[in-house]
GROMACS .gro file of C-alpha atoms in nm:
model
  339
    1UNK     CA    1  11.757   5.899  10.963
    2UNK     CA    2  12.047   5.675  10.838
    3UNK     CA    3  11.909   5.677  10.482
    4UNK     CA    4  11.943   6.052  10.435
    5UNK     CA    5  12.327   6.075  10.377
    6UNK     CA    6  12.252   5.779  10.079
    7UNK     CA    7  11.960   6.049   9.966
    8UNK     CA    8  12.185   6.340   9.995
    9UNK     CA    9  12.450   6.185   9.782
   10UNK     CA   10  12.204   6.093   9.530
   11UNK     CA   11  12.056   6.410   9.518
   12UNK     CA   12  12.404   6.540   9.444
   13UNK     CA   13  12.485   6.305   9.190
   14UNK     CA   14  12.194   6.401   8.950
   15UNK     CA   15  12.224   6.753   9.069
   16UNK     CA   16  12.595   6.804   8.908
   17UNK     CA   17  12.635   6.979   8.599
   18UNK     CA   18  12.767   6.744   8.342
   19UNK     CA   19  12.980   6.875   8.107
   20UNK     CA   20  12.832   6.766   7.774
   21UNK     CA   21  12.565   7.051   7.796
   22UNK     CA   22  12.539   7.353   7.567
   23UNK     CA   23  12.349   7.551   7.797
   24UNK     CA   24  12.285   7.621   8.171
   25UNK     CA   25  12.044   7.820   8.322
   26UNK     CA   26  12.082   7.942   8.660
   27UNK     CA   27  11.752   8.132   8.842
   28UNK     CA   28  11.758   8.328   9.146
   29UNK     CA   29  11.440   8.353   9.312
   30UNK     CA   30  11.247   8.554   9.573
   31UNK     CA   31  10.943   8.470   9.728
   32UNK     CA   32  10.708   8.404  10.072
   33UNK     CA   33  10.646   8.100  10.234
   34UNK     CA   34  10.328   7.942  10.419
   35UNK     CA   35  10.323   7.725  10.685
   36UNK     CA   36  10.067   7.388  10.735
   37UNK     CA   37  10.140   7.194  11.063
   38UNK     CA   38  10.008   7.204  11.407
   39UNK     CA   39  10.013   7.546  11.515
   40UNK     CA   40   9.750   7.810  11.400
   41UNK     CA   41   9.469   8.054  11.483
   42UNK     CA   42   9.262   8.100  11.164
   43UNK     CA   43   8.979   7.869  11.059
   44UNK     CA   44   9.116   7.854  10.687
   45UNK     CA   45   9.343   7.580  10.562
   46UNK     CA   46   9.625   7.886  10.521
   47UNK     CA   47   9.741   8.040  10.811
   48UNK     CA   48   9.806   8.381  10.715
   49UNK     CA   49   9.992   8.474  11.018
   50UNK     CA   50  10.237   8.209  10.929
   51UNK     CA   51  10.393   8.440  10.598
   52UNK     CA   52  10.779   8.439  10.595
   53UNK     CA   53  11.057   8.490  10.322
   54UNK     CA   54  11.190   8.281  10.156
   55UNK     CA   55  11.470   8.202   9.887
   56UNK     CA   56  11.626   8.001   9.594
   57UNK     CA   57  11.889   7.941   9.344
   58UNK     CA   58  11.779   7.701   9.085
   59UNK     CA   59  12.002   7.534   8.815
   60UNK     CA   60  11.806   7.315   8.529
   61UNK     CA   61  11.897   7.218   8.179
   62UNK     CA   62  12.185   7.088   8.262
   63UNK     CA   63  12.127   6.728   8.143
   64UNK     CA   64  12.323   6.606   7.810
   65UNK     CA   65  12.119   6.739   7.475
   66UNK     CA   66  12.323   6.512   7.255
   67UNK     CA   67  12.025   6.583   7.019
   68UNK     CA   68  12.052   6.960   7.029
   69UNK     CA   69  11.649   7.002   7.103
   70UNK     CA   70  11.548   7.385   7.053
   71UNK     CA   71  11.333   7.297   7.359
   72UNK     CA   72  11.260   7.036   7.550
   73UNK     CA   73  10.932   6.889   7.727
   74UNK     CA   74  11.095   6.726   7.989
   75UNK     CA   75  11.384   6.829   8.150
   76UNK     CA   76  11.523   6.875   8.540
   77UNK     CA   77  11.647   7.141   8.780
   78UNK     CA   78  11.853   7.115   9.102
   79UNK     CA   79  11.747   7.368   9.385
   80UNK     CA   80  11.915   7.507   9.661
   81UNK     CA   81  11.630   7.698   9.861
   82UNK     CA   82  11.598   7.871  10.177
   83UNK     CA   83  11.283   7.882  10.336
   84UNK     CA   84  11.161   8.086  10.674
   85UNK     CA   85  10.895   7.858  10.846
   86UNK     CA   86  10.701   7.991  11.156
   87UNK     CA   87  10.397   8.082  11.394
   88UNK     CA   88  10.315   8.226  11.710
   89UNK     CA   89   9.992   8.179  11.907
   90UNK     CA   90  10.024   8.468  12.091
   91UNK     CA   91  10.018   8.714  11.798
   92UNK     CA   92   9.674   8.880  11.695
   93UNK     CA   93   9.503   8.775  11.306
   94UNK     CA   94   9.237   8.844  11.190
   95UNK     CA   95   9.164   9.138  11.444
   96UNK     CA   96   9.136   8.887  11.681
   97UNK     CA   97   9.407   8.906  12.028
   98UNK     CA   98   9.459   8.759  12.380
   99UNK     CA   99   9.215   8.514  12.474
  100UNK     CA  100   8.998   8.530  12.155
  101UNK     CA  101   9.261   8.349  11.927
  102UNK     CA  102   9.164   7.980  11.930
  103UNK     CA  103   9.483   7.847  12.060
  104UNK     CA  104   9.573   8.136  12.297
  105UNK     CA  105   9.591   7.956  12.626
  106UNK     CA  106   9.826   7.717  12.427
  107UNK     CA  107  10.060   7.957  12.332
  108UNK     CA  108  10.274   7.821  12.163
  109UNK     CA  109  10.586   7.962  11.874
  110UNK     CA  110  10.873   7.884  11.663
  111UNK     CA  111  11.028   7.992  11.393
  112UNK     CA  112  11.278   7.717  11.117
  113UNK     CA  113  11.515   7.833  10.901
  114UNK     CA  114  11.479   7.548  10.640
  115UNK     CA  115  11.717   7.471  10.402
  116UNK     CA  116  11.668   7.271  10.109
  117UNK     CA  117  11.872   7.023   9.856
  118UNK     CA  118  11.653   6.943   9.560
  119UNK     CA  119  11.609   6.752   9.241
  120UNK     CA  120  11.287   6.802   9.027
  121UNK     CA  121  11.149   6.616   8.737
  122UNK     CA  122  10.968   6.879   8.500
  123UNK     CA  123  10.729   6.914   8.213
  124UNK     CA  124  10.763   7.250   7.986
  125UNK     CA  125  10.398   7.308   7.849
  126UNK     CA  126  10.528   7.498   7.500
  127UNK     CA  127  10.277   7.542   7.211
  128UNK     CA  128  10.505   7.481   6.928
  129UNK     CA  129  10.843   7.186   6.976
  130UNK     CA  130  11.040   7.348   6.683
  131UNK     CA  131  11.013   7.696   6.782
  132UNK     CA  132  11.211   7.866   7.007
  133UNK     CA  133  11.121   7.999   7.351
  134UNK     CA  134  11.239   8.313   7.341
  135UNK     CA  135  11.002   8.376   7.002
  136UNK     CA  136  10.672   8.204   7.214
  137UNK     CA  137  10.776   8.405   7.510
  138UNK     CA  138  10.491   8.268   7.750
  139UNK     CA  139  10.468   7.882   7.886
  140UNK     CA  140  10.383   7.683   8.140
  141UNK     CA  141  10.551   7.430   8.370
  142UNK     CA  142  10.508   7.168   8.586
  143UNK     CA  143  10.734   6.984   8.846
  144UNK     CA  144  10.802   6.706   9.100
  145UNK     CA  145  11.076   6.586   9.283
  146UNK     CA  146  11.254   6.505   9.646
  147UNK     CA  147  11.466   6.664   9.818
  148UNK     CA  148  11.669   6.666  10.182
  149UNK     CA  149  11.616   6.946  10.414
  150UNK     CA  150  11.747   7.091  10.730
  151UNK     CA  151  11.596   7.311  10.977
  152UNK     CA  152  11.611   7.375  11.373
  153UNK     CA  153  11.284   7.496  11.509
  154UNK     CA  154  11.370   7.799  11.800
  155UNK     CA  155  11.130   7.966  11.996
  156UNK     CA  156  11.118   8.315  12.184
  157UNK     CA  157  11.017   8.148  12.537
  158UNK     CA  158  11.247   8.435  12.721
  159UNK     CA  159  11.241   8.794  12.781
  160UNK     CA  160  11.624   8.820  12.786
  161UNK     CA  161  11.810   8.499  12.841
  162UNK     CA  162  11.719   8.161  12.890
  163UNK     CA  163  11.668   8.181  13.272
  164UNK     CA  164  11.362   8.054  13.383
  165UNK     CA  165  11.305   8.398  13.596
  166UNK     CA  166  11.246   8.532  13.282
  167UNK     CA  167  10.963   8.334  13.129
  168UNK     CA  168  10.701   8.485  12.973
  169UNK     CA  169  10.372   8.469  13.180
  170UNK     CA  170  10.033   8.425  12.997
  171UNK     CA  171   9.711   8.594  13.172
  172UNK     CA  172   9.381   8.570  13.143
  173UNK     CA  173   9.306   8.931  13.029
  174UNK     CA  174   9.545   8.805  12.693
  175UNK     CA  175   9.832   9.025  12.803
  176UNK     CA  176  10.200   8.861  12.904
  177UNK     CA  177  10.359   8.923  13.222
  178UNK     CA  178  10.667   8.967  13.359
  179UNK     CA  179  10.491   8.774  13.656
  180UNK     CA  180  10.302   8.449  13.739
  181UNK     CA  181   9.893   8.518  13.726
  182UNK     CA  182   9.808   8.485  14.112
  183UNK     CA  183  10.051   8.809  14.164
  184UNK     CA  184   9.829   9.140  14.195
  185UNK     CA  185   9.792   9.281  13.882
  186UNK     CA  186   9.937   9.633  14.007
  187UNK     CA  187  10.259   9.442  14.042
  188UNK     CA  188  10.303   9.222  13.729
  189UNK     CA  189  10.409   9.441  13.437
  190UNK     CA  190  10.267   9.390  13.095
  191UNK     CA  191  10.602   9.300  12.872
  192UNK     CA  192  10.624   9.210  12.510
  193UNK     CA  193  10.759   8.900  12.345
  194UNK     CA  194  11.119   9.028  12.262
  195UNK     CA  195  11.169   8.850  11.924
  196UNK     CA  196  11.447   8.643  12.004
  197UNK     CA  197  11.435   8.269  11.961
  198UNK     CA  198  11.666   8.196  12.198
  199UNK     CA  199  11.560   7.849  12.323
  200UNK     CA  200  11.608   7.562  12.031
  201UNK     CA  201  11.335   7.340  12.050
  202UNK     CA  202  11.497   7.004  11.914
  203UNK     CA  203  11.747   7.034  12.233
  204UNK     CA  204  11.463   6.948  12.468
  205UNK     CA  205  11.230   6.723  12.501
  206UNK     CA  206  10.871   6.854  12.454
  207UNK     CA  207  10.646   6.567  12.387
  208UNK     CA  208  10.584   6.210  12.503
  209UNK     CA  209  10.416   5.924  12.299
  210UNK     CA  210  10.041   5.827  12.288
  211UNK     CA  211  10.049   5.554  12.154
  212UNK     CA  212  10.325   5.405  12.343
  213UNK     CA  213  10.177   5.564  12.652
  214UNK     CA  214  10.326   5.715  12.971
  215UNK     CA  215  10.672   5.585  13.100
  216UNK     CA  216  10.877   5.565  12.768
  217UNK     CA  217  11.200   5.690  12.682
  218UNK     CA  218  11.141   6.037  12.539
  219UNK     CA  219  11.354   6.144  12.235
  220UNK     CA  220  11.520   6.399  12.080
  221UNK     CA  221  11.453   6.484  11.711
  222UNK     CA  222  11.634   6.496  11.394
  223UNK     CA  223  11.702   6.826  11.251
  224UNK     CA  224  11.715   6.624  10.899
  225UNK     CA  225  11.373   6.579  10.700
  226UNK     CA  226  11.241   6.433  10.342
  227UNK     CA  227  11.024   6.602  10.153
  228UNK     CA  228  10.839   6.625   9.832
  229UNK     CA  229  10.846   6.931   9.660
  230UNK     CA  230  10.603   6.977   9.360
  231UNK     CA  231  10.490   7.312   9.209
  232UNK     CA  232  10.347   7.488   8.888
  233UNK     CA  233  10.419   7.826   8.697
  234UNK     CA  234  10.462   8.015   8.398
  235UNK     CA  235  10.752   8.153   8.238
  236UNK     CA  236  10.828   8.467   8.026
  237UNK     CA  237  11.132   8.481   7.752
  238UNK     CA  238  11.255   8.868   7.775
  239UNK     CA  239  11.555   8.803   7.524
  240UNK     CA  240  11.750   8.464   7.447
  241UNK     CA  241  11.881   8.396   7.773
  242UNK     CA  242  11.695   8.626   8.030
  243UNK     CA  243  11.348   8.486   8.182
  244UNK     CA  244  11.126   8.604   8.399
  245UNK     CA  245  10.892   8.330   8.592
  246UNK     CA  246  10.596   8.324   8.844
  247UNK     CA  247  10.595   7.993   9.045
  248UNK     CA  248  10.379   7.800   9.339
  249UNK     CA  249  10.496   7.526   9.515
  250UNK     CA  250  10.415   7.285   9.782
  251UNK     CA  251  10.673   7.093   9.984
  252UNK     CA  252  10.486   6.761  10.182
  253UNK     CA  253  10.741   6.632  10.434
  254UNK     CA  254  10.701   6.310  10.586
  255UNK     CA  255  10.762   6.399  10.946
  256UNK     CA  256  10.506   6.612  11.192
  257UNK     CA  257  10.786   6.767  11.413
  258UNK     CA  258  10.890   7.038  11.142
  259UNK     CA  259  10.751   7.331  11.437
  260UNK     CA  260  10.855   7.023  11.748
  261UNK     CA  261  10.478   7.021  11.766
  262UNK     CA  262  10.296   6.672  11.660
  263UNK     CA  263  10.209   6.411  11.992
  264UNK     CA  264  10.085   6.497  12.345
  265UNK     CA  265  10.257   6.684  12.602
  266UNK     CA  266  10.525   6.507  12.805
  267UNK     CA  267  10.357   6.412  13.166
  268UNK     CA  268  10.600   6.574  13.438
  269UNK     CA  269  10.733   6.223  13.564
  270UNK     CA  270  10.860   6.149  13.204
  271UNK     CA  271  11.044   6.510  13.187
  272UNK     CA  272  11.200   6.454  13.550
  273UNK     CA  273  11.358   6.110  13.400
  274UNK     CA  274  11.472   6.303  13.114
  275UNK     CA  275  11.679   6.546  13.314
  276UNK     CA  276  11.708   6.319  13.636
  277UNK     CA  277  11.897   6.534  13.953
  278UNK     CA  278  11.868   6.814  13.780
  279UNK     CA  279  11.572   7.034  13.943
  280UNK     CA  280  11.663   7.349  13.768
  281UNK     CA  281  11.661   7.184  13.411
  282UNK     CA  282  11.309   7.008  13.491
  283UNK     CA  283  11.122   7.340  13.525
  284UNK     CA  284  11.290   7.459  13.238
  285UNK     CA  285  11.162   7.188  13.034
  286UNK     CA  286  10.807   7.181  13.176
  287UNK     CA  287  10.785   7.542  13.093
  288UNK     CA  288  10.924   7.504  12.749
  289UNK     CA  289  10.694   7.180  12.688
  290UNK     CA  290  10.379   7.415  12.837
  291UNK     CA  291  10.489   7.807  12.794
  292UNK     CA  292  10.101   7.917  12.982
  293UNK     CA  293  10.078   7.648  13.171
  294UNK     CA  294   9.726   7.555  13.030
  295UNK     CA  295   9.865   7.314  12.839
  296UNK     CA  296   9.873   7.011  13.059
  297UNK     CA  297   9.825   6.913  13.419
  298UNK     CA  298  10.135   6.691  13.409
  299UNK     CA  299   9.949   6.363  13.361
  300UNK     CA  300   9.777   6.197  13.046
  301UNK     CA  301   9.420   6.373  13.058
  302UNK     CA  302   9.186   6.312  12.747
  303UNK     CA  303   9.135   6.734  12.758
  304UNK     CA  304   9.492   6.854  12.837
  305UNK     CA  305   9.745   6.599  12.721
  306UNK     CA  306   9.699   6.663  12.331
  307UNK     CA  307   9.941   6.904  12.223
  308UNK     CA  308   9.944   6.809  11.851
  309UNK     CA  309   9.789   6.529  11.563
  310UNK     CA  310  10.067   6.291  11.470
  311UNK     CA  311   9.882   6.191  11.153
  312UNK     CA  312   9.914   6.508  10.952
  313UNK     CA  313  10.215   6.583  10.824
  314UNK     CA  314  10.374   6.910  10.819
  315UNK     CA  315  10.381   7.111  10.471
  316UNK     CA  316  10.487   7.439  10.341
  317UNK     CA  317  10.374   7.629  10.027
  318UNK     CA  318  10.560   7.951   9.866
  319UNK     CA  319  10.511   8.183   9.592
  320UNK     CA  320  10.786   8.373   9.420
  321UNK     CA  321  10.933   8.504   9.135
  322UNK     CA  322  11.265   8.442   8.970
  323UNK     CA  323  11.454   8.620   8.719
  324UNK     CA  324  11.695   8.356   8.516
  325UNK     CA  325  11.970   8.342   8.303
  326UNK     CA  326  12.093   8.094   8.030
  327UNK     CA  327  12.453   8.012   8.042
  328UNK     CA  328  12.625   7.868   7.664
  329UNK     CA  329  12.887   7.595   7.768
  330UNK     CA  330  13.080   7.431   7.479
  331UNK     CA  331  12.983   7.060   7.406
  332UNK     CA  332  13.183   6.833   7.610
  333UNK     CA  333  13.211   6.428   7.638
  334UNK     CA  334  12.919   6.204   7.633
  335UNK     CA  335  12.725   6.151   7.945
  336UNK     CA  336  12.513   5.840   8.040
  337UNK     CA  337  12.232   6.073   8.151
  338UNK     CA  338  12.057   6.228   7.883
  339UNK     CA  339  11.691   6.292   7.732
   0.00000   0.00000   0.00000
């Protein structure tokens, strides 16, 4: 990821404010958020159970207008957003619980706080060029852009702390246990998921490499990714400088590890060179690599070593609505970046 501090300081570059503008409007945002990766128990291509909140402050007009355009049909915005990403196997949709969900004896959860650094190209869809805004109240819009984000993926793979004597324990009957499946049932109590995503997923080392195959040097990733926001809406002038807006987006990131989920499980040889001498560390990372212990049988097996499909990208969508504001800035000097 060396290129993303080069991105980043782009980013910020065009993102600045630039002091020849004669207005600046500033949006705050509210929305939820949609996950697309790996992880998932409904047939549909939106996994409902994947709903979060999600956030944004967005700043736009604030290129030069040297020509002092009423409106303008292409223009740009800088966004700072903050967007809840997550999933977990074990939880019932669609009335469906325990062993009926599809990827049950998987098991597997996370949850992402992503935050965002963005720079979007967009095209206002007004009726009339010479007439206000504020007097055609309704129009449309239309972005893309790029933008650098950073997120941590955590899971809730403890009841308490992160000790492996208290892993969660995944039985047949769907119902998790404070105890392994071959103790009588009388004796292993039924427990809930506590909630707490204790155990940060990018710390470990989950996954090993198919295509490189067994024996390779398994690697931490990246908590940096690139993405490529692009979105539609429509926008409603209240007064002069208050808006109201209804918007739905799409973020495609180029990397499949946004929920640590995306190759095939790591075999238990690769995991004990990983954390070599260090017995106590090994189970832990078995167990957080395979939290039922379906998962794999600690070799490469064509039915229990896939744990995820390295050729789709992960993605996000959100809806929300924003309420904005247009700030009047005296004219200032000339900038090089206008339209």
């Amino acid at each position: 990821m060396t290129r993303n501090p080069t991105l980043l300081g782009l980013l910020l570059a065009v993102s600045v404010p630039i002091s020849a503008q004669r207005n600046v409007e500033v949006g705050v945002s509210q929305g939820i958020t949609n996950y697309y990766g790996d992880l998932g128990n409904e047939e549909g291509a939106v996994q409902w159970g994947s709903t979060r909140p999600d956030m944004a402050i967005t700043v736009r007009d604030f290129l030069n207008n040297k020509k002092r355009y009423v409106t303008r049909a292409i223009t740009t915005e800088a966004r700072f957003s903050w967007n809840r990403v997550g999933y977990n196997e074990a939880d019932p949709v669609g009335g469906m619980s325990g062993i009926d969900l599809r990827n049950y004896r998987r098991g597997l959860n996370f949850r992402t706080d992503l935050y965002g650094l963005s720079t979007h190209l967009v095209l206002n869809a007004y009726r009339e060029p010479y007439k206000p805004l504020f007097k055609q109240r309704f129009f449309a819009f239309f972005y893309l852009g790029v933008g650098v984000y950073y997120g941590r993926p955590k899971a809730d793979l403890f009841n308490g702390a992160q000790d492996i004597a208290n892993r969660y324990h995944y039985w047949e009957d769907g119902t998790i246990r404070n105890a392994p499946r071959d103790t009588p049932e009388d004796q292993a109590q039924i427990i809930q998921q506590d909630g707490t995503y204790e155990t940060d997923l990018y710390s470990w080392v989950t996954e090993g490499n198919s295509a490189a195959g067994e024996g390779t040097t398994l690697e931490r990733t990246s908590p940096w990714h690139i993405g490529v926001p692009m979105g539609m809406g429509m926008r409603y002038m209240i007064t002069r400088k208050i808006s109201l807006g209804l918007e739905f987006s799409y973020i495609s990131f180029f990397t499949d590890k946004l929920d640590d989920v995306s190759d095939r499980y790591a075999t238990w040889n690769e995991i004990d060179q990983t954390y070599p001498g260090d017995p106590s560390r090994q189970e832990l990372a078995r167990y957080i690599s395979d939290p039922t212990g379906w998962g794999t049988i600690g070799t490469i097996d064509p039915k229990t070593s896939p744990r995820g499909n390295p050729q789709l990208p992960d993605g996000i969508s959100y809806f929300s609505v924003e309420v904005s504001y247009k700030f009047k800035r005296k004219p200032g000097r000339r900038s090089f970046v206008s339209l």
